[in-house]
CSV table of C-alpha atoms and ligand atoms in Angstrom, one decimal:
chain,number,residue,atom,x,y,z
A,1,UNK,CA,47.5,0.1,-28.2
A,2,UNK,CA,48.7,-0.2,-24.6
A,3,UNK,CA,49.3,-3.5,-23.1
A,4,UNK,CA,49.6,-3.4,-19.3
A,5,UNK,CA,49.8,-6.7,-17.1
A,6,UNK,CA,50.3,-4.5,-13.4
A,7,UNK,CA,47.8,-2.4,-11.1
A,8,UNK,CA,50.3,0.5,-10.9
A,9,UNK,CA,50.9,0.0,-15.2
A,10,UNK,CA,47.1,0.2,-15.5
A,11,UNK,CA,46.6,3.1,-13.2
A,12,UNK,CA,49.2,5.1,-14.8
A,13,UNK,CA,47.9,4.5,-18.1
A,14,UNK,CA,44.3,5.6,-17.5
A,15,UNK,CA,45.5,8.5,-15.7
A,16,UNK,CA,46.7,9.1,-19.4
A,17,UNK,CA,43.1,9.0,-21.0
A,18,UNK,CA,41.6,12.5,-20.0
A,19,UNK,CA,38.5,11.9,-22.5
A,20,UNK,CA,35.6,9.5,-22.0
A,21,UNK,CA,36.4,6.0,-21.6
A,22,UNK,CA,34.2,2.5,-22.6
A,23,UNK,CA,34.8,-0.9,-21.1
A,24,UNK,CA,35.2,-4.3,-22.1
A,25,UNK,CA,35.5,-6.6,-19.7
A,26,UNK,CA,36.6,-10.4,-21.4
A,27,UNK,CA,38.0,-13.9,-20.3
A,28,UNK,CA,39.9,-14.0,-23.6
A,29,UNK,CA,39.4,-16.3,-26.3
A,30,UNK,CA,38.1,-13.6,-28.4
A,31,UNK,CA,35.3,-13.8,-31.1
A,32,UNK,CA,33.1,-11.5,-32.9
A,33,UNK,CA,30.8,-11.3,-30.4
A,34,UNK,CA,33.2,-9.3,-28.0
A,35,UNK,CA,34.1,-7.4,-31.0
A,36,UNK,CA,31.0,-5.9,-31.3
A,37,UNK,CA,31.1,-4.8,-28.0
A,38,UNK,CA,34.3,-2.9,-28.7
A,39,UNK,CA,32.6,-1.4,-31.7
A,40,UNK,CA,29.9,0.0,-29.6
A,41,UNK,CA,32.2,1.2,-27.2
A,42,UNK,CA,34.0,3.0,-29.4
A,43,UNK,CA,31.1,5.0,-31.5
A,44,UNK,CA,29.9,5.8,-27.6
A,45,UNK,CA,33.5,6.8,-26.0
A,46,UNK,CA,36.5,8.9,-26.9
A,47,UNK,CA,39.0,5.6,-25.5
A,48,UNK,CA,38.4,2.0,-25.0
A,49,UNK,CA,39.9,-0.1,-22.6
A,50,UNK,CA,39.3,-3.7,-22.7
A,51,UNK,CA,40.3,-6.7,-20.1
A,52,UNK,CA,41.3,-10.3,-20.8
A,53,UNK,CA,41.2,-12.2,-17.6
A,54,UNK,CA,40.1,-15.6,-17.0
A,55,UNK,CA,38.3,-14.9,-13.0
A,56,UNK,CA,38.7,-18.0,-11.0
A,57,UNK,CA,36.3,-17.2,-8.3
A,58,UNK,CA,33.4,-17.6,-10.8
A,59,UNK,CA,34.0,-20.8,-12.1
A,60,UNK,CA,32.6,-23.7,-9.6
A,61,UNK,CA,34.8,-26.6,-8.9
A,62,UNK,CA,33.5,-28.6,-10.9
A,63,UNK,CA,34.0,-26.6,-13.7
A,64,UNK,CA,36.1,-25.6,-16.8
A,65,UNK,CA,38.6,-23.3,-15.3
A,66,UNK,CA,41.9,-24.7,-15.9
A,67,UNK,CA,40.9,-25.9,-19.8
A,68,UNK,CA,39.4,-22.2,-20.4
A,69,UNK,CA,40.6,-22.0,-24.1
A,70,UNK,CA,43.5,-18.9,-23.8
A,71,UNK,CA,45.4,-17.0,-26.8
A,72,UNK,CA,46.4,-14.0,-25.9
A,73,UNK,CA,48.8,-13.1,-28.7
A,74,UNK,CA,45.5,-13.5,-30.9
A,75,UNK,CA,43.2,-11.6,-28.6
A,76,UNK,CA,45.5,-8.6,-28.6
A,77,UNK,CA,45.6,-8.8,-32.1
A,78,UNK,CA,41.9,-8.7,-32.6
A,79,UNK,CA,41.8,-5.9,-30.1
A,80,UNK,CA,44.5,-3.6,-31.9
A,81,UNK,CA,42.5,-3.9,-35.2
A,82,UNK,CA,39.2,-2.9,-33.3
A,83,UNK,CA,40.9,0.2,-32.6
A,84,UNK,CA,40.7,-0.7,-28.6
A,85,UNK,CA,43.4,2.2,-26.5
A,86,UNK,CA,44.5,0.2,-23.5
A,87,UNK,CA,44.4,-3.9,-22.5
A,88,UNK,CA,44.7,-5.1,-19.1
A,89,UNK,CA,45.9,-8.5,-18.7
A,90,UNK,CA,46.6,-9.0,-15.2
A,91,UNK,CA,47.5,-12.0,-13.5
A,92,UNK,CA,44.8,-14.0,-10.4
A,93,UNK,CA,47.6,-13.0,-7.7
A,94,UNK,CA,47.0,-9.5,-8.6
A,95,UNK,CA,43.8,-9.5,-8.6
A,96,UNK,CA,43.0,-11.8,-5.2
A,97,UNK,CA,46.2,-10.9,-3.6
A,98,UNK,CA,46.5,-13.3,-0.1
A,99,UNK,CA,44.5,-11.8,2.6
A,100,UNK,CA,41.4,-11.1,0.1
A,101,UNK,CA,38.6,-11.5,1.7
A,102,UNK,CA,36.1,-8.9,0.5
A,103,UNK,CA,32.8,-9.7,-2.1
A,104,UNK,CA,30.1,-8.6,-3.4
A,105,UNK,CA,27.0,-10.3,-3.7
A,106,UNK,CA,23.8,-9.3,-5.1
A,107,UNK,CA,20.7,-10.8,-3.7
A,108,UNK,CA,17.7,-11.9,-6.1
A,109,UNK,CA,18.0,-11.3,-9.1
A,110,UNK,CA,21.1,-13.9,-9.2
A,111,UNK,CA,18.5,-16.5,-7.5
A,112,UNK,CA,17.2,-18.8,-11.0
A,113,UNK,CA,18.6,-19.7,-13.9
A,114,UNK,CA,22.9,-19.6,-14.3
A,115,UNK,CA,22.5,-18.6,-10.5
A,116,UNK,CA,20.6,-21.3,-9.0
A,117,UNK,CA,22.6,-23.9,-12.0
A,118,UNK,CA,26.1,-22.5,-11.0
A,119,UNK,CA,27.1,-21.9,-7.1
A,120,UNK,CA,28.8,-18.8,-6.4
A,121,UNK,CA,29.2,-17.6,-10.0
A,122,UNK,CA,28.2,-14.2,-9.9
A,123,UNK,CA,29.3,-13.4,-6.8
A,124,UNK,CA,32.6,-14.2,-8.4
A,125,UNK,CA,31.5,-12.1,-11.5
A,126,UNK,CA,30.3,-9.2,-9.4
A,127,UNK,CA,33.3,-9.0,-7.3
A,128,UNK,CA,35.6,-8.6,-10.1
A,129,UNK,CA,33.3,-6.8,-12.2
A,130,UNK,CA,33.6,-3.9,-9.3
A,131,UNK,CA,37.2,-4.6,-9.2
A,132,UNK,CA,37.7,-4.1,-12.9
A,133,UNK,CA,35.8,-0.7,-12.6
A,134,UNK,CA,37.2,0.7,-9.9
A,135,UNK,CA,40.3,0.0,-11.8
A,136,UNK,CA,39.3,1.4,-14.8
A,137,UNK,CA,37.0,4.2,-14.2
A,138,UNK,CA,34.8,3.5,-16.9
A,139,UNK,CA,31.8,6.0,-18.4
A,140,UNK,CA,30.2,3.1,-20.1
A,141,UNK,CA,30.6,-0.5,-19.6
A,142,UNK,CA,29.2,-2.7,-22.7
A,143,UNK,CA,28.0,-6.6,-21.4
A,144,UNK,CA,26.3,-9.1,-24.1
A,145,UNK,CA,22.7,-10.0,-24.5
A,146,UNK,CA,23.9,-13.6,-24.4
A,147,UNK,CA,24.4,-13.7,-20.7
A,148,UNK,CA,21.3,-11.1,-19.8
A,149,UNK,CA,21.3,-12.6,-16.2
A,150,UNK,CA,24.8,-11.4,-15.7
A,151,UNK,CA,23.8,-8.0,-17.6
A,152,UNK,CA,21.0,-7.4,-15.2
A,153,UNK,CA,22.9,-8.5,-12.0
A,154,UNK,CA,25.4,-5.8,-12.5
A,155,UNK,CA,23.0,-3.3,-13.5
A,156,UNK,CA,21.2,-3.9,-10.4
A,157,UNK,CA,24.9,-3.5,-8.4
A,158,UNK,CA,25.6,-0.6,-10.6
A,159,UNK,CA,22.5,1.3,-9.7
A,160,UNK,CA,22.8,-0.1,-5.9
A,161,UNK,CA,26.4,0.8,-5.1
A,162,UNK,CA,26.0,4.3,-6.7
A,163,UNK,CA,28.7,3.5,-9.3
A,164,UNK,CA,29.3,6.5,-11.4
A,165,UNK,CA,28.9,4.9,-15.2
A,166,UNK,CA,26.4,3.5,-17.6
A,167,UNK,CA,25.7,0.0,-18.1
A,168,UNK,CA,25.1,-0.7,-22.0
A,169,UNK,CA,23.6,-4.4,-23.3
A,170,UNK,CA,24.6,-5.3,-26.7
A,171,UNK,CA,22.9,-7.7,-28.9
A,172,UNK,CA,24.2,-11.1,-28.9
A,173,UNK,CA,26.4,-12.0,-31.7
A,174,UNK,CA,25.5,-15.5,-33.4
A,175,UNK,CA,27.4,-18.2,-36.4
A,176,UNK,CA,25.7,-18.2,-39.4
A,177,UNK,CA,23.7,-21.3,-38.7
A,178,UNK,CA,22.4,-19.5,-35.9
A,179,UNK,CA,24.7,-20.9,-32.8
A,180,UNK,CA,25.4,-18.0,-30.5
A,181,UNK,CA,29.3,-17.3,-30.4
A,182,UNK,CA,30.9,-18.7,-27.2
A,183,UNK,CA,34.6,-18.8,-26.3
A,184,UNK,CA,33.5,-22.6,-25.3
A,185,UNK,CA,32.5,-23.5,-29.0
A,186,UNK,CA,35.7,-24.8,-29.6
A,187,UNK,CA,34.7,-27.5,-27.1
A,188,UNK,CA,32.1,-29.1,-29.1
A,189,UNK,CA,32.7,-31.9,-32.1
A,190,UNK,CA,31.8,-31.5,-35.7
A,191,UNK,CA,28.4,-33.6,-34.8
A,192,UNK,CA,28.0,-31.5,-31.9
A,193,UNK,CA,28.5,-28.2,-33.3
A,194,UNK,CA,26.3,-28.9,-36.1
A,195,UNK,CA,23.4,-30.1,-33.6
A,196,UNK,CA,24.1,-27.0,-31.7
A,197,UNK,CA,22.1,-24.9,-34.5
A,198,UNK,CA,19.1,-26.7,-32.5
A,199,UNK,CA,19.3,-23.8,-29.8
A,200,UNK,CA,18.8,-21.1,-32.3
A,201,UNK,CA,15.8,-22.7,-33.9
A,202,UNK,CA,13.6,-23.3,-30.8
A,203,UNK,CA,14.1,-19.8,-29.7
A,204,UNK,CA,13.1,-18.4,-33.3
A,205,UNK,CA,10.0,-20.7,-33.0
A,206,UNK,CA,8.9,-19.7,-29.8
A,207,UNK,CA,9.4,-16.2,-31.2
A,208,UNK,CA,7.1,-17.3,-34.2
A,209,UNK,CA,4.4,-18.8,-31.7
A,210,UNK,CA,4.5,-15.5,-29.5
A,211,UNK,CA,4.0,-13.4,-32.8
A,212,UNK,CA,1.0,-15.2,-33.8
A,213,UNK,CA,-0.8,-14.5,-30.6
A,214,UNK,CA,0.9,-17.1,-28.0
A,215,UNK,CA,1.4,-15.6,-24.8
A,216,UNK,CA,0.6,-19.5,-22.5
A,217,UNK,CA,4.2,-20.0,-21.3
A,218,UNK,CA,3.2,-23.7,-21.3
A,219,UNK,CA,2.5,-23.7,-24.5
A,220,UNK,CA,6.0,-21.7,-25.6
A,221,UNK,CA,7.4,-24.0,-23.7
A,222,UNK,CA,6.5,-27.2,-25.7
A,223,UNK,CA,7.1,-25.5,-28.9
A,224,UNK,CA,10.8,-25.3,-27.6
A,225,UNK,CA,11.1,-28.3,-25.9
A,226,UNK,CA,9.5,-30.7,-29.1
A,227,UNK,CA,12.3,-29.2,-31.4
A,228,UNK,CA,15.1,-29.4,-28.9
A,229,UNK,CA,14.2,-33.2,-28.1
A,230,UNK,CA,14.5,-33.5,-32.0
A,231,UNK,CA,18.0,-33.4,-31.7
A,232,UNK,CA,20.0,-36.6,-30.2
A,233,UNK,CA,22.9,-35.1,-29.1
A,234,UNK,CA,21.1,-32.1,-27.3
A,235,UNK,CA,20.1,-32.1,-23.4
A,236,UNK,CA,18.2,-29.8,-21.9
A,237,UNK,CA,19.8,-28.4,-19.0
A,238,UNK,CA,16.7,-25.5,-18.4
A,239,UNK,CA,14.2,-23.7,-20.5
A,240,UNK,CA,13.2,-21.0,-18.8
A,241,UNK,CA,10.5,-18.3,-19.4
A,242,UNK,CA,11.2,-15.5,-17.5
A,243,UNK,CA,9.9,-11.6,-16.6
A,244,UNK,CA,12.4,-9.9,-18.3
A,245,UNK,CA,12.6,-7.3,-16.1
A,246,UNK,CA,12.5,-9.2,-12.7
A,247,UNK,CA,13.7,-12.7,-14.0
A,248,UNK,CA,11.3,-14.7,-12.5
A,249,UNK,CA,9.6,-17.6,-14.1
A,250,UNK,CA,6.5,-16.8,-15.4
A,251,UNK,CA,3.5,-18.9,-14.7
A,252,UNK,CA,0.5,-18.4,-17.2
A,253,UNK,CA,1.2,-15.7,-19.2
A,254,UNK,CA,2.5,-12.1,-19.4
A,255,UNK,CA,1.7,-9.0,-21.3
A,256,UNK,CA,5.3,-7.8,-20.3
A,257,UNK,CA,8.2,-8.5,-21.9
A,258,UNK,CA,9.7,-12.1,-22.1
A,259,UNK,CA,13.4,-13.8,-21.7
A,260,UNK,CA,13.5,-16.9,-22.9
A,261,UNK,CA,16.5,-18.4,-22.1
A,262,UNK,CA,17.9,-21.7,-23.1
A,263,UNK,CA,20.8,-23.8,-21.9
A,264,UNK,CA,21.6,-27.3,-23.5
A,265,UNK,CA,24.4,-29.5,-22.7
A,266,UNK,CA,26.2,-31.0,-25.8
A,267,UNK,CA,28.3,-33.8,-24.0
A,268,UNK,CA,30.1,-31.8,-21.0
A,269,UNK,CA,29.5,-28.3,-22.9
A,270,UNK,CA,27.0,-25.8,-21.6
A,271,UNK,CA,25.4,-23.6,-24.5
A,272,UNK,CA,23.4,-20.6,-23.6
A,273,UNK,CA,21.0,-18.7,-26.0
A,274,UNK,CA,18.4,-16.2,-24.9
A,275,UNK,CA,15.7,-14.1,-26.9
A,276,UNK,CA,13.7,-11.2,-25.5
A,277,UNK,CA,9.8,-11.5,-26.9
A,278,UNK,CA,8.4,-9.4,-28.5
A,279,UNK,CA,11.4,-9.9,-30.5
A,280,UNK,CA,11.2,-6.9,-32.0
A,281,UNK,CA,13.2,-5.4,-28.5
A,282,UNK,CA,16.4,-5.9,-30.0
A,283,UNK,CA,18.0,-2.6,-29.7
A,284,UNK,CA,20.8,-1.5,-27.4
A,285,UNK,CA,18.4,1.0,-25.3
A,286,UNK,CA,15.5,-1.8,-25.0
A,287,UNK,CA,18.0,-4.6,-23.7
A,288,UNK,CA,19.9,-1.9,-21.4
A,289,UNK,CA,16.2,-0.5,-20.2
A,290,UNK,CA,14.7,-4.0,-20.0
A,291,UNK,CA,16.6,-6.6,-19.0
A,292,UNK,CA,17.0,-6.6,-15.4
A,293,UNK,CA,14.5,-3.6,-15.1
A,294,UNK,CA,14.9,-0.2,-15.4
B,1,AMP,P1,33.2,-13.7,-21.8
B,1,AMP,O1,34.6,-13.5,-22.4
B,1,AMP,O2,32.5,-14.9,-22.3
B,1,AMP,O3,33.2,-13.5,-20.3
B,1,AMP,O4,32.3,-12.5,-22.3
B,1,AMP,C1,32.7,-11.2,-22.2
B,1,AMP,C2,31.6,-10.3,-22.6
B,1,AMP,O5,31.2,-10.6,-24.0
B,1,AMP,C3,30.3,-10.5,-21.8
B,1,AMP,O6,29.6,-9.3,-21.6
B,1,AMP,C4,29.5,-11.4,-22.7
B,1,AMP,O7,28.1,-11.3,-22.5
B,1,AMP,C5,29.8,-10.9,-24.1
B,1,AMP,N1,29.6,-11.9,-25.1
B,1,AMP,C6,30.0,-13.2,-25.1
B,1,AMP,N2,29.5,-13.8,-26.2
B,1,AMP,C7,28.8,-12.9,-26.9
B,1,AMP,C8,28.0,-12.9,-28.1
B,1,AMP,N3,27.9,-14.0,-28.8
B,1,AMP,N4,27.4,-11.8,-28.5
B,1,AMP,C9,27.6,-10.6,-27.8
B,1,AMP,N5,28.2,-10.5,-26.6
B,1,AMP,C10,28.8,-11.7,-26.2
């Protein structure tokens, strides 16, 4: 596995790869969540590269930036016995060398939910997202189910920039007890962590509502909000039940596929969980195809 930390390093190594390439784009602080990506990448794509680099310009300043869990020696270990080609580790100065003064923003479907919660985030995302590809040259680039608003903000870039790869949405990747994986898990206290498995449990329940005929987003609603406000140490940031394709908030009901998304703050520690309904739209082609739209 190649290591490279410059532009020019990078460049030169990609030139390398002749054959199809898949991208994973991380901030590090691996788990088996971005591991799964890999995998995918790699049964799609001749050569994976993947990227480890913690993007200032989407964290607000209020936020966790310079405490961002980092281990790099482990991450490159994880990502040598996923079988990944090439990691780019490269520093903020290359990235947003002085002078930089070019973004990109995408309109709506960044209004709502992480958007609307989190100022300037995925114009930060967005902008280095398109940085990362340029610099990479992807065919495919593989984004997680657990943060679908990101997912369908740079499809919708993707498709309106005329970028020439595929965007692919994996399934989110979740503990045992049910907590989605999060490089900010390590954040939380054994009381807290425990609790956490809350998340998990509303969103099956609303999923077990919607099966039995329950399409009143009220009414999903207060099925997840009665279990979350079981659990002392959980607060609701937003509960939000969404067009999947369009992410708006539904009022009323919907005969087109749901997100719910959930975010609950465990002291200072943002979780985020989502689930598609029907939940049986859990494959890679329904997430990439509906989430953000077609
Ligand atoms: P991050 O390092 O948190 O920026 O995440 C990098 C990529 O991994 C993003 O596409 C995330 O959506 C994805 N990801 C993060 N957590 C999970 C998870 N639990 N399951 C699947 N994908 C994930």
């Amino acid at each position: 596995m190649d290591v490279v930390e410059s532009i020019d390093a990078l460049r030169q190594a990609r030139a390398r790869i002749t054959a199809s390439v898949g991208l994973v784009t991380t901030m590090g602080a691996l788990h088996a969540g971005h591991i799964a990506l890999v995998e995918q990448a790699r049964t799609e794509n001749d050569a994976v590269i993947a990227t480890i680099f913690v993007n200032p310009t989407q964290f607000a300043q209020n936020e966790d930036l310079s405490k961002y869990p980092r281990d790099i020696s482990r991450d490159l270990d994880m990502l040598r016995q996923a079988g990944v080609d090439l990691v780019f580790t490269p520093t903020a100065e290359q990235i947003y060398p002085t002078g930089f003064q070019t973004w990109i923003e995408v309109e709506q479907v960044t209004q709502g939910l992480e958007g609307e919660r989190r100022p300037g985030h995925f114009r930060g995302v967005t902008t280095v997202v398109a940085k990362l590809f340029n610099l990479t040259q992807p065919h495919r680039a593989y984004f997680g189910q657990k943060d679908a608003q990101q997912a369908a903000v740079i499809k919708r870039m993707v498709r309106d920039l005329n970028m020439p790869l595929a965007i692919r949405v994996c399934p989110t990747v979740h503990e045992a007890d049910g907590l989605a994986m999060s490089s900010r898990n390590v954040y939380l206290s054994p009381e807290q962590r425990k609790a956490a498995a809350v998340i998990r449990r509303s969103l099956l329940a609303a999923s077990a509502a919607y099966e039995k005929g329950e399409r009143d987003t009220n009414n999903l609603r207060v099925v997840i909000e009665s279990l979350l406000k079981s659990e002392p140490l959980a607060q609701i940031d937003y509960i939000s039940i969404a067009d999947a394709g369009t992410l708006k908030n539904i009022k009323g009901s919907s005969d087109k596929p749901v997100l719910v998304s959930l975010v609950v703050k465990m002291g200072n520690t943002r979780l985020l969980d989502n689930m598609l309904l029907p939940a049986s739209l859990n494959t890679i082609e329904e997430l990439t195809q509906i989430l953000g739209g077609a």
